[in-house]
Every structure is written in structure tokens, then in C-alpha cells.
XYZ file of C-alpha atoms in Angstrom:
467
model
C -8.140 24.543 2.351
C -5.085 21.798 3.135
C -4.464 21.751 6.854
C -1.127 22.772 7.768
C 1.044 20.488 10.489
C 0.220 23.889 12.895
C -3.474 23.247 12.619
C -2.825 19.317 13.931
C -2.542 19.234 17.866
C 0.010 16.841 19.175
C 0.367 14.598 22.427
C 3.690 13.587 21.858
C 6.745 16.577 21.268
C 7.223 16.344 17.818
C 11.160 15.269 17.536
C 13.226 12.860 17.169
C 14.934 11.862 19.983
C 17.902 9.190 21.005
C 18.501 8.585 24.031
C 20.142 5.196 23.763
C 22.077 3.548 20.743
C 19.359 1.524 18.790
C 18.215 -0.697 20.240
C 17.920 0.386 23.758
C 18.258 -2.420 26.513
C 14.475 -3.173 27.579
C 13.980 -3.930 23.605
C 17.206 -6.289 23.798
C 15.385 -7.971 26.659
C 12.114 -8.021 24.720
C 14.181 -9.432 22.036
C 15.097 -12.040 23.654
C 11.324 -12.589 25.104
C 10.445 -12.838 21.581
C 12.868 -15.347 20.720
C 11.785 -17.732 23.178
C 8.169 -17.196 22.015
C 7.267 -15.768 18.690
C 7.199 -17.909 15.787
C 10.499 -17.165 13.836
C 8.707 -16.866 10.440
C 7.409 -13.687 11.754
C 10.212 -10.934 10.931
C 10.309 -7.312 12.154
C 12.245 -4.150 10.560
C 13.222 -2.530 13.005
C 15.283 -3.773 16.560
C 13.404 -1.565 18.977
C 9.855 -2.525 20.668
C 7.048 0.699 20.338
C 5.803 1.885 23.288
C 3.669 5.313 22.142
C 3.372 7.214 19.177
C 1.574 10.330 17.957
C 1.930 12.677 14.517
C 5.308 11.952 13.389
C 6.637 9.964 15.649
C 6.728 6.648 17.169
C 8.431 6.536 20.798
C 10.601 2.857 21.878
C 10.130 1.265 25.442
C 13.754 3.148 26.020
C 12.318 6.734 25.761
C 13.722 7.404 22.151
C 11.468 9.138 19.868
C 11.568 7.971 15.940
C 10.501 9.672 13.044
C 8.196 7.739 11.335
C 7.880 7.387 7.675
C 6.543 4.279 7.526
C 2.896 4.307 8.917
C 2.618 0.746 9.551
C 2.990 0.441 5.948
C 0.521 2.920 5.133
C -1.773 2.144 7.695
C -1.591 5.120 10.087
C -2.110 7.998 8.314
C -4.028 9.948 10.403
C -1.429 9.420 13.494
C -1.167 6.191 15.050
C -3.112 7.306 18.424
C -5.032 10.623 16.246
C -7.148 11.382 19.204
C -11.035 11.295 16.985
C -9.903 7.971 16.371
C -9.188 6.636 19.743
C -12.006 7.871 21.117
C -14.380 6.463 19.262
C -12.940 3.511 19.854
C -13.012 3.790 23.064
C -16.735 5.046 23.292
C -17.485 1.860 20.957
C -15.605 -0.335 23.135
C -17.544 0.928 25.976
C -20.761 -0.258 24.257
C -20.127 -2.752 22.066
C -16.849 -4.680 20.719
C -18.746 -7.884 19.275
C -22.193 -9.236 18.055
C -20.774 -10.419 14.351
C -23.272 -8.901 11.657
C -24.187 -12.011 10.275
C -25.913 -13.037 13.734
C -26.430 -9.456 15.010
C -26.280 -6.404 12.764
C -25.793 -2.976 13.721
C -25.431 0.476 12.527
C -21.851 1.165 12.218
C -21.485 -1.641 9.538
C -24.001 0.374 7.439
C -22.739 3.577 7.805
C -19.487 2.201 6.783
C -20.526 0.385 3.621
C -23.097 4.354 2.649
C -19.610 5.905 3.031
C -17.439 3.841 0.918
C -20.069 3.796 -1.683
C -20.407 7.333 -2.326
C -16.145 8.157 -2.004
C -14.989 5.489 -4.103
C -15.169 6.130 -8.221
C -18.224 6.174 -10.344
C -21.953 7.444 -9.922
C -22.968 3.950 -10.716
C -25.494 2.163 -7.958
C -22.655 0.418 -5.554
C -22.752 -2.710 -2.702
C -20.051 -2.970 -0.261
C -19.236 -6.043 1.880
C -16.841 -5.710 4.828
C -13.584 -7.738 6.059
C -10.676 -7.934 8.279
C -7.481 -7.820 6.105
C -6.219 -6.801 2.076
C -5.568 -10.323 1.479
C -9.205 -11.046 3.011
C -11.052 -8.170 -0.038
C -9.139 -9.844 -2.817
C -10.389 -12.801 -2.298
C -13.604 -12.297 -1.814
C -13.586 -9.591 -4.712
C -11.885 -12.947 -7.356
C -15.078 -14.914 -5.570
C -17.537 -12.095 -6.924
C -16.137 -11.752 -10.029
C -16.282 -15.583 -10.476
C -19.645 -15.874 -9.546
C -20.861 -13.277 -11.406
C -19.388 -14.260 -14.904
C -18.685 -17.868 -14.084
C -15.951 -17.848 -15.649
C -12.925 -18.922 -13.847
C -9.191 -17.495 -14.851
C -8.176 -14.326 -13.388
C -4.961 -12.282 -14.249
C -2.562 -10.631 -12.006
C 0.570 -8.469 -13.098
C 4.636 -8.649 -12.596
C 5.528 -7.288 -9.567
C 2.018 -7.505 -7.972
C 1.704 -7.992 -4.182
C -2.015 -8.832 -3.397
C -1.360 -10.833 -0.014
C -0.202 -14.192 1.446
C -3.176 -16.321 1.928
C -3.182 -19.792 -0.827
C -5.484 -17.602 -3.389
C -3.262 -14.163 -2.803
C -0.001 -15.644 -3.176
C -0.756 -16.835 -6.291
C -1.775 -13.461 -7.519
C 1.649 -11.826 -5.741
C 4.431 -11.841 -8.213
C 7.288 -12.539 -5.813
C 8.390 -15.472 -4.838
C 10.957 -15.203 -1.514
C 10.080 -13.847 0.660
C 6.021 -14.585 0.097
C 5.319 -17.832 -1.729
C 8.502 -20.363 -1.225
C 7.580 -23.511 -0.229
C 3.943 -22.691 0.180
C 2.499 -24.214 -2.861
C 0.634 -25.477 -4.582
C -1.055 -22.360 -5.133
C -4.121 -21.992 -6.259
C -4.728 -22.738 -10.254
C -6.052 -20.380 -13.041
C -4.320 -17.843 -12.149
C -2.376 -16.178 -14.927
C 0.451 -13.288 -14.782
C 0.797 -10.796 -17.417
C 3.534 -7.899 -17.952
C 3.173 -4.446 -15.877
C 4.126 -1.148 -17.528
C 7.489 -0.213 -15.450
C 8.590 2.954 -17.477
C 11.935 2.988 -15.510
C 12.718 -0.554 -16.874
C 9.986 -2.280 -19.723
C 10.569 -1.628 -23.546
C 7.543 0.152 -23.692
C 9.050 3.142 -21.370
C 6.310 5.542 -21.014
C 3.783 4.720 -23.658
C 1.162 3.246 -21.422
C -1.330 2.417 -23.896
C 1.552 0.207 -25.766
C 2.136 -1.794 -22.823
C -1.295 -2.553 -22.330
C -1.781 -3.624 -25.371
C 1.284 -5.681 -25.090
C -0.657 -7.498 -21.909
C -4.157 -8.033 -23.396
C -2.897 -9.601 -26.673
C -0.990 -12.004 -24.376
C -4.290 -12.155 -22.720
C -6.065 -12.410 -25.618
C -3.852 -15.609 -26.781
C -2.973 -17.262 -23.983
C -6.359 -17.339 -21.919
C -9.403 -15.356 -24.080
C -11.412 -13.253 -22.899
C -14.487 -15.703 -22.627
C -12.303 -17.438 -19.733
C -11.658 -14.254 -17.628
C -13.154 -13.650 -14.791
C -11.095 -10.600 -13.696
C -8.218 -9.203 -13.964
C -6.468 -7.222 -10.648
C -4.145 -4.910 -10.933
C -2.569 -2.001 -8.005
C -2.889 1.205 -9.447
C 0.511 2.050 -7.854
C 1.955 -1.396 -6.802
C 3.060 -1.444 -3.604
C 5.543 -4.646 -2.523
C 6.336 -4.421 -5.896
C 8.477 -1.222 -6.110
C 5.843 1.459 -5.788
C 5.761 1.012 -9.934
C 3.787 4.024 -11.570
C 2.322 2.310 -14.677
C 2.978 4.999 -17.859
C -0.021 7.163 -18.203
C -2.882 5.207 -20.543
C -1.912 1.801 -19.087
C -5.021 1.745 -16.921
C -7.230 2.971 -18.967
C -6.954 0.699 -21.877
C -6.919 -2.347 -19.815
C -10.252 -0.964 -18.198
C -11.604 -0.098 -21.330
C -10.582 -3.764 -22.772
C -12.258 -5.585 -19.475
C -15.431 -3.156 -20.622
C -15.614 -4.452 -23.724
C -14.998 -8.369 -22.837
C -17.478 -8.101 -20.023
C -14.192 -8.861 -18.207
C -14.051 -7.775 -14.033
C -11.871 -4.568 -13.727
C -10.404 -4.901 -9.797
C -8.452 -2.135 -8.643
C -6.597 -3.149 -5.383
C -6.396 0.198 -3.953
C -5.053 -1.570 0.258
C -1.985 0.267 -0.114
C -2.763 3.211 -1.948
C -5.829 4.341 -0.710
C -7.994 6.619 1.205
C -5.964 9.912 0.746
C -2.527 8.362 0.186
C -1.526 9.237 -2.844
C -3.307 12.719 -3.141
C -6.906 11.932 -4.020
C -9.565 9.316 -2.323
C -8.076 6.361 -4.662
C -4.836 6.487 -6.665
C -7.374 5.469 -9.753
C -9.284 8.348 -9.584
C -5.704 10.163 -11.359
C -6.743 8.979 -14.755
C -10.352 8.680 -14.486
C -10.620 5.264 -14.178
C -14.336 3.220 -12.588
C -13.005 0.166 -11.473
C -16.290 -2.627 -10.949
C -14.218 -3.772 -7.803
C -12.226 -1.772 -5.183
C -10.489 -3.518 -2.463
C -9.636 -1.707 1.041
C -8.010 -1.650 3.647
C -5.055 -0.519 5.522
C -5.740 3.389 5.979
C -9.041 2.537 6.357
C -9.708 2.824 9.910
C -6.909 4.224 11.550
C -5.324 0.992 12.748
C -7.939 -0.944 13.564
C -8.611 -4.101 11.010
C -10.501 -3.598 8.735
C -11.359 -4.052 4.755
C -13.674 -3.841 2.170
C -14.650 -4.544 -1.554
C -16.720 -2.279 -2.757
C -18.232 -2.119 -6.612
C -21.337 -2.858 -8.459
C -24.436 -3.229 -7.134
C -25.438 -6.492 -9.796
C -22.113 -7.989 -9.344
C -21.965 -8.352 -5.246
C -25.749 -8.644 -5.151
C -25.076 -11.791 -7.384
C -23.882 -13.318 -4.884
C -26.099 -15.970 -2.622
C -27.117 -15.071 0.742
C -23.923 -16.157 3.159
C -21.816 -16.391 0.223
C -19.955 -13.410 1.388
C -19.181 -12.756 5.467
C -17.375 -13.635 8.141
C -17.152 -14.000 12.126
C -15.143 -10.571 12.627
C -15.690 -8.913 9.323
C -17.137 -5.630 9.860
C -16.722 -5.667 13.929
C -18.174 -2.454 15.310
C -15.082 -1.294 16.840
C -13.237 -1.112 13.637
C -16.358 0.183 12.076
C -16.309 3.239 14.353
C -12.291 3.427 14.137
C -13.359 4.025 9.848
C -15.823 6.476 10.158
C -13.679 8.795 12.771
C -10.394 8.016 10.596
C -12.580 9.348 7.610
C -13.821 12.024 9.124
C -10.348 13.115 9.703
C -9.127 12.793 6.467
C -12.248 14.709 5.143
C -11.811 17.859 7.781
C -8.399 17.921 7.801
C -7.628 17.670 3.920
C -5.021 15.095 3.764
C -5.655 14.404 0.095
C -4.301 17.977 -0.048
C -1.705 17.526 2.241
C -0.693 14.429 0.529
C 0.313 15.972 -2.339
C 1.976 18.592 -0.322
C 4.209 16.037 1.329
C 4.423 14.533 -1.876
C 6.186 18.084 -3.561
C 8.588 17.974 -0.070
C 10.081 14.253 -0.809
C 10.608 15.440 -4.540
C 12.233 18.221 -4.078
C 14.876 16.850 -1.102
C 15.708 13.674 -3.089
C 15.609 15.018 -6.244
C 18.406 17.506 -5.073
C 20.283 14.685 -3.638
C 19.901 12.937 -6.657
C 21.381 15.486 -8.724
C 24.134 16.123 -6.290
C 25.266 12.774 -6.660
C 24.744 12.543 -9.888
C 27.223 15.372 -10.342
C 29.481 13.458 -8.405
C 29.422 10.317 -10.868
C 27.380 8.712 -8.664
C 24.246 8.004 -10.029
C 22.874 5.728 -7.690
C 19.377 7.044 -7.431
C 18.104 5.771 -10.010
C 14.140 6.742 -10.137
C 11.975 8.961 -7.783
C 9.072 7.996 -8.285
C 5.193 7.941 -6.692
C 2.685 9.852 -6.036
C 1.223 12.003 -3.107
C 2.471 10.706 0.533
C 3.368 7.027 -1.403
C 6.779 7.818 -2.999
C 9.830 5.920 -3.536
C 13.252 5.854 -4.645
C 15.091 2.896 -6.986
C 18.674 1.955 -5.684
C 20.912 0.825 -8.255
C 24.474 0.314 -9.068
C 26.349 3.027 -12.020
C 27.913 1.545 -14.555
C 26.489 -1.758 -13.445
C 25.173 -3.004 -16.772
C 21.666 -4.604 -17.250
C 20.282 -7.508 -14.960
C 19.902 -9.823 -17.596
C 16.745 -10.389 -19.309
C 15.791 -12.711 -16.544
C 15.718 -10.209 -14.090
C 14.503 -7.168 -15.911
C 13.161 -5.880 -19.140
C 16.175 -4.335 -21.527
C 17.697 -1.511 -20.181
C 17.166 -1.692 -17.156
C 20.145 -0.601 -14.692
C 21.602 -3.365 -11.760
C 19.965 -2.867 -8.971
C 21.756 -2.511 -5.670
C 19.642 -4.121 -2.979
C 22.953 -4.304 -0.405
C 23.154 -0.632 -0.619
C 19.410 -0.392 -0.596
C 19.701 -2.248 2.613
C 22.902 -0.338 4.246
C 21.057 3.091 3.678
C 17.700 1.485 5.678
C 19.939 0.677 8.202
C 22.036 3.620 8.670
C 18.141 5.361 8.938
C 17.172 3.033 11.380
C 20.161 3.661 13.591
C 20.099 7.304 13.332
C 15.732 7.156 14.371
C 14.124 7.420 11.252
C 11.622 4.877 10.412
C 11.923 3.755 6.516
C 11.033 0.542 4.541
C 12.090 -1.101 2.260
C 10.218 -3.432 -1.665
C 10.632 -4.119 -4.682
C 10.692 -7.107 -6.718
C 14.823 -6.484 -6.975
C 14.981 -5.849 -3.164
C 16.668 -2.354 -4.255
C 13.559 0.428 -3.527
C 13.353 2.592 -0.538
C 9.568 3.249 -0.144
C 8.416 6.616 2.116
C 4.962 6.302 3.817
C 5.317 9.427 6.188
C 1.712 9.739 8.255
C -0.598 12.193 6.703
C 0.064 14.443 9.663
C 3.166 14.651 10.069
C 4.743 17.959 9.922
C 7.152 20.030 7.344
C 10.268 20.196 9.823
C 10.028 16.477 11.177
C 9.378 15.404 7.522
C 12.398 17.082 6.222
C 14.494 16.096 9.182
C 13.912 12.690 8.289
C 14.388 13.147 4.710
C 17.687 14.963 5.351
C 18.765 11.720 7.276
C 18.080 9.305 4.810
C 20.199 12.011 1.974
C 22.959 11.654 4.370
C 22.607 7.770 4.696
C 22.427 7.589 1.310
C 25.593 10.353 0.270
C 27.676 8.490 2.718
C 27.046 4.703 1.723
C 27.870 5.357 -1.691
């Protein structure tokens, strides 16, 4: 049975609280600390500095208490302090923090790598190999699948976000703020079209679009030069993009057939997020690569690849590793984070939250819609990952160079305004999309019906009073 929010224990009053305007003064002074000291390339969302947090909620160094629907970007989903989680870190801490496994191993590591193995898709016999960051499992998982089929080119979709290291910005679709001035990126890298039903010609006719993408695939590269192709079965930076129902599928089936590497890049959208283990699993689809990471461990960093046994075990000894990969605090962070997810059924209550956001927006939407104000223009998602699309009625088309025919304006300075106006009033939201005009909702896994619909009832508001 889902747990209810009743069955979760708290630390932390479940509320949101202000007790200053936003931000408070010791986060202007940190501000101003950072200024002097943190490298200006590194950006934040919000203006106040975290201090504690718990469920729900994330508490500032000024006492207020923010609703958080955000996660860390879907990092936290078990609570960002869920007490199973802390203290096994702590006991591991206690013990052990360092040997690295290459020099060292130890138990955690393994335990880690049995567990992936048997939740992630397929029966088949699986390896896993462990990492620090997302960016860090794709490109070790485009290593493996070069190795294995030596073959070099690998494909990535529009509107794909797969990281910002050299390899991962070439696979990530857009350019500011990610990949300008970076270059030269690195080469055989190709980009083909993603099904977007809200905007592409193909609408919701999945298996159309993918079509579309492996004759382009077909013709531009062959299939004798793929190594892989990578694709995020709900995109994330992107615009959490849905592809149409089919989409998937055929592109696995093609990569089956072409002895081509299927990698699903599951960082964001994993481990209970969207309302199963792996957003994949929704259609059936065995991908020969997974990539972790995120709400892996609770916080702590950590990532994987995970896959077939003759593909990573094609790899030379030391081919695959690192000094902190795998570290044995993060390791025990996973395994109590999973645990969690496991006893407390947040796949179930994924989809539960999942039904709440629907139904709130979706009556906002019509409301304003009613109005003549269409300005939501998609909900879209699935599970605890769901999003809305901003854009501008009456607005026209972006222009073929912008978006597929069809497809409204988007309205990234509302988009932004509405984040705002959340972010003053203490709720926690972010904000993607290739356009700049999605509002993406990340809530923890824990959080509870009345905070969740609190915060949902401030960004209606936001949004009803922007317009």
C-alpha cells in the first residue's frame, strides 16, 4: 500500500513560513560573501541561503520556512535530511568515508551495483559500474558503447540535456546557457529530431516520429557507424517533453536490429520519480544502458551505468573507475535512500502527487482559459516530474527556426515573472525548457497533500495574476 504524508514523521513543522521579505538580511550578507568569493559563472535560483530542511520544506538562515518543489532538481526525494538516510551516513562516516575501490574495495560498492541490477529493466544478466555525477554515467556509458561496437558516432535528440562536461555538452541540445563559448565540442556527435506532441508535425503518433529520426539516421550517419544513440525518456532541461507513445519503442527496436547501443538517461527521471523505478519501464522498454544518478542516494553524489553484462565486461580492466566513484559514504546514503523508497512506496505516491498537480493546474488552466487567457499551454509529465508550458495567446508561431509548425510563442518573461512571484511568496519552483517558457514541479516524494497543494495554489495565483 502507498504511504500516506501521515505515515512520514517530520523534524521540521510542516509549513510555510515568512518571517522576513525574501531575502532575509543574513542571506543579503551571505550574498555579498559570495560575491567577493564564488566564481560568478556559478548562478543560484533563489536569493535566500538554506539553513535546514525536512519533508516539504526547506528553512533560510532567517527562520523562513519554504515549500519546496524543487528537490534539488530531483535529487531529494526522500526529504533532504530523511532521517534512514542520515544515519547511515553518519554510521558510515563513523567507519569509513574513503579507501577508493580501485585501491581498496569494500562491500557497500557491491551491494550497490546487486541492487541496481535487479531494479532496473530486463531479466537479462547485468554489470554496473559506479560514479560521482549524470554527466560522469554518460560518458562512461558513450565509452562502453564505443568499445563494445567500435564504432564511433553516437546520436543525441533536440532538446536533450545530458550534462556540461566537453563530451556532454555536445550531446545537450541547448546552447546558452550550457555550451557558449565552450567549444570545440567533442566530434561525432550527431542530433536528431525528438517527438514533442505539443509542438512537432508528427503530434502524437510516436512511431511516425521515430521513424522520421532513424531515416535521418539511416541517411545521414548509417547504422554501421553508430555506436549509440541516448535519449531521456522524459527530457528534463529540455521542457520535461513526453515523447508520443511508440516513440521509444521503435527507436529501441531499430537500435535492436542495427546492433545499435540503446542508452536511456534515466538522472532526472529516475528511481521512483515519475511513478515506477525508471520512467522507461511505462512502455516496456530494456534499454542496454541506464545512466543514474540524482535520486539515487538521497543527496549524496553518486551515479551509475548500469546494462549488459557483455557490453561493460568488454571493457579492459581500469578502463572504467575513478578516485571517488563509488565512495562508501554515498554508497550507504543509496542503499538507505532505496530502502526508503521501497518501504515507503513512493512509486505509488508519485503518481499520487502526480493526480494532485493535474488536477490544480488543470483547473487553473481551464479557468483561464475561460477567461481568454490561454496561457497554459501544456500540462504535461508524469508521476512527481510534471510541468507546465508558458506561452503567449494569440501569439502566432515561433518561426520554423524556433519550433516545429504550430507551435504557439512561448512566453519565457512571464514564465519568469510567475517563478518569481513563487519565490517571493516561499515556494520553491524551477524553471527549463529549450524556449526558457516551462515551469517544471519536482515536489519531494514525501511531501504532504496540504503543503503540496498550498504550494500549488501559490503558483495558480502567481500565475492568474501575471497574466
Amino acid at each position: 500500500m502507498t504511504a500516506s504524508a501521515t505515515e512520514i514523521v517530520y523534524r521540521l513543522p510542516q509549513e510555510r513560513r515568512l518571517v522576513t521579505d525574501l531575502p532575509g538580511p543574513r542571506s543579503i550578507e551571505l550574498g555579498a560573501r559570495r560575491s567577493a568569493a564564488v566564481a560568478a559563472g556559478v548562478s543560484s535560483i533563489l536569493p535566500s541561503y538554506a539553513a535546514d530542511g525536512d519533508g516539504g520544506v526547506l528553512v533560510d538562515v532567517d527562520g523562513n520556512s519554504l515549500i519546496d518543489l524543487g528537490s534539488g532538481i530531483a535529487v531529494t526525494s526522500v526529504g533532504s535530511a530523511n532521517p534512514a538516510v542520515a544515519a547511515a551516513v553518519g554510521d558510515q562516516a563513523a567507519h569509513l568515508i574513503h579507501t577508493c575501490f580501485m585501491v581498496a574495495p569494500y562491500d557497500s560498492y557491491v551491494a550497490v551495483a546487486e541492487k541496481l541490477n535487479a531494479l532496473t529493466p530486463g531479466d537479462h544478466d547485468k554489470r554496473t559500474a559506479l560514479f560521482n555525477s549524470g554527466a560522469e554515467a554518460v560518458e562512461n556509458a558513450v565509452k562502453i558503447a564505443r568499445l563494445a561496437t567500435g564504432r564511433d558516432a553516437v546520436v543525441a535528440f533536440d532538446h536533450a540535456y545530458h550534462g556540461r562536461t566537453n563530451l556532454t555538452m555536445a550531446l545537450t541540445a541547448k546552447n546558452m546557457p550550457y555550451k557558449t563559448h565552450f567549444g570545440p565540442f567533442t566530434p561525432e556527435v550527431y542530433r536528431m529530431p525528438m517527438s514533442y506532441p505539443f509542438r512537432d508535425q508528427f503530434g502524437v503518433d510516436g512511431k511516425a516520429a521515430a521513424e522520421h529520426a532513424i531515416s535521418a539516421m539511416t541517411t545521414q550517419i548509417g547504422a554501421d557507424s553508430l555506436a549509440a544513440i541516448i535519449i531521456e525518456p522524459i527530457q528534463g532541461e529540455g521542457g520535461f517533453i513526453v515523447p508520443a507513445p511508440g516513440f521509444l519503442t521503435t527507436l529501441a527496436q531499430w537500435c535492436r536490429e542495427n546492433g545499435v547501443v540503446f542508452i536511456a538517461d534515466e538522472v532526472q527521471a529516475g528511481f521512483a520519480r515519475t511513478g515506477t523505478w525508471f520512467a522507461c519501464e511505462e512502455e516496456g522498454v530494456v534499454p542496454d544502458l541506464i545512466t543514474m544518478a540524482k535520486g539515487i542516494a538521497g543527496g549524496m553524489p553518486l551515479s551509475a551505468v548500469t546494462g549488459r553484462a557483455e557490453l561493460l565486461d568488454a571493457v579492459h580492466a581500469s578502463g572504467l573507475g575513478g578516485t571517488y566513484g563509488g565512495n562508501p559514504v554515498a554508497c550507504a546514503a543509496a542503499l538507505a535512500a532505496i530502502e526508503q523508497m521501497e518501504t515507503l512506496d513512493l512509486a505509488g505516491r508519485a503518481r499520487h502527487i502526480g493526480e494532485v498537480i493535474t488536477s490544480v493546474l488543470s483547473e487553473t488552466a481551464d479557468e483561464l482559459a475561460a477567461q481568454g487567457k490561454p496561457v497554459i499551454g501544456e500540462i504535461r509529465g508524469r508521476g512527481a516530474m510534471m510541468a507546465i508550458e508558458i506561452v503567449r495567446p494569440g501569439g502566432g508561431n515561433m518561426g520554423p527556426a524556433r519550433s516545429a509548425p504550430g507551435g504557439p510563442e512561448a512566453d519565457p518573461a512571464l514564465t519568469k515573472a510567475v517563478a518569481a512571484a513563487c519565490h517571493a511568496q516561499g515556494v520553491i519552483v524551477l524553471t527549463c525548457g529549450t524556449y526558457g517558457n516551462v515551469i517544471r514541479l519536482l515536489p519531494p516524494l514525501v511531501i504532504g497533500d496540504d503543503l503540496l497543494r498550498e504550494g500549488l495554489g501559490v503558483l495558480s495565483d502567481a500565475i492568474k495574476s501575471l497574466v
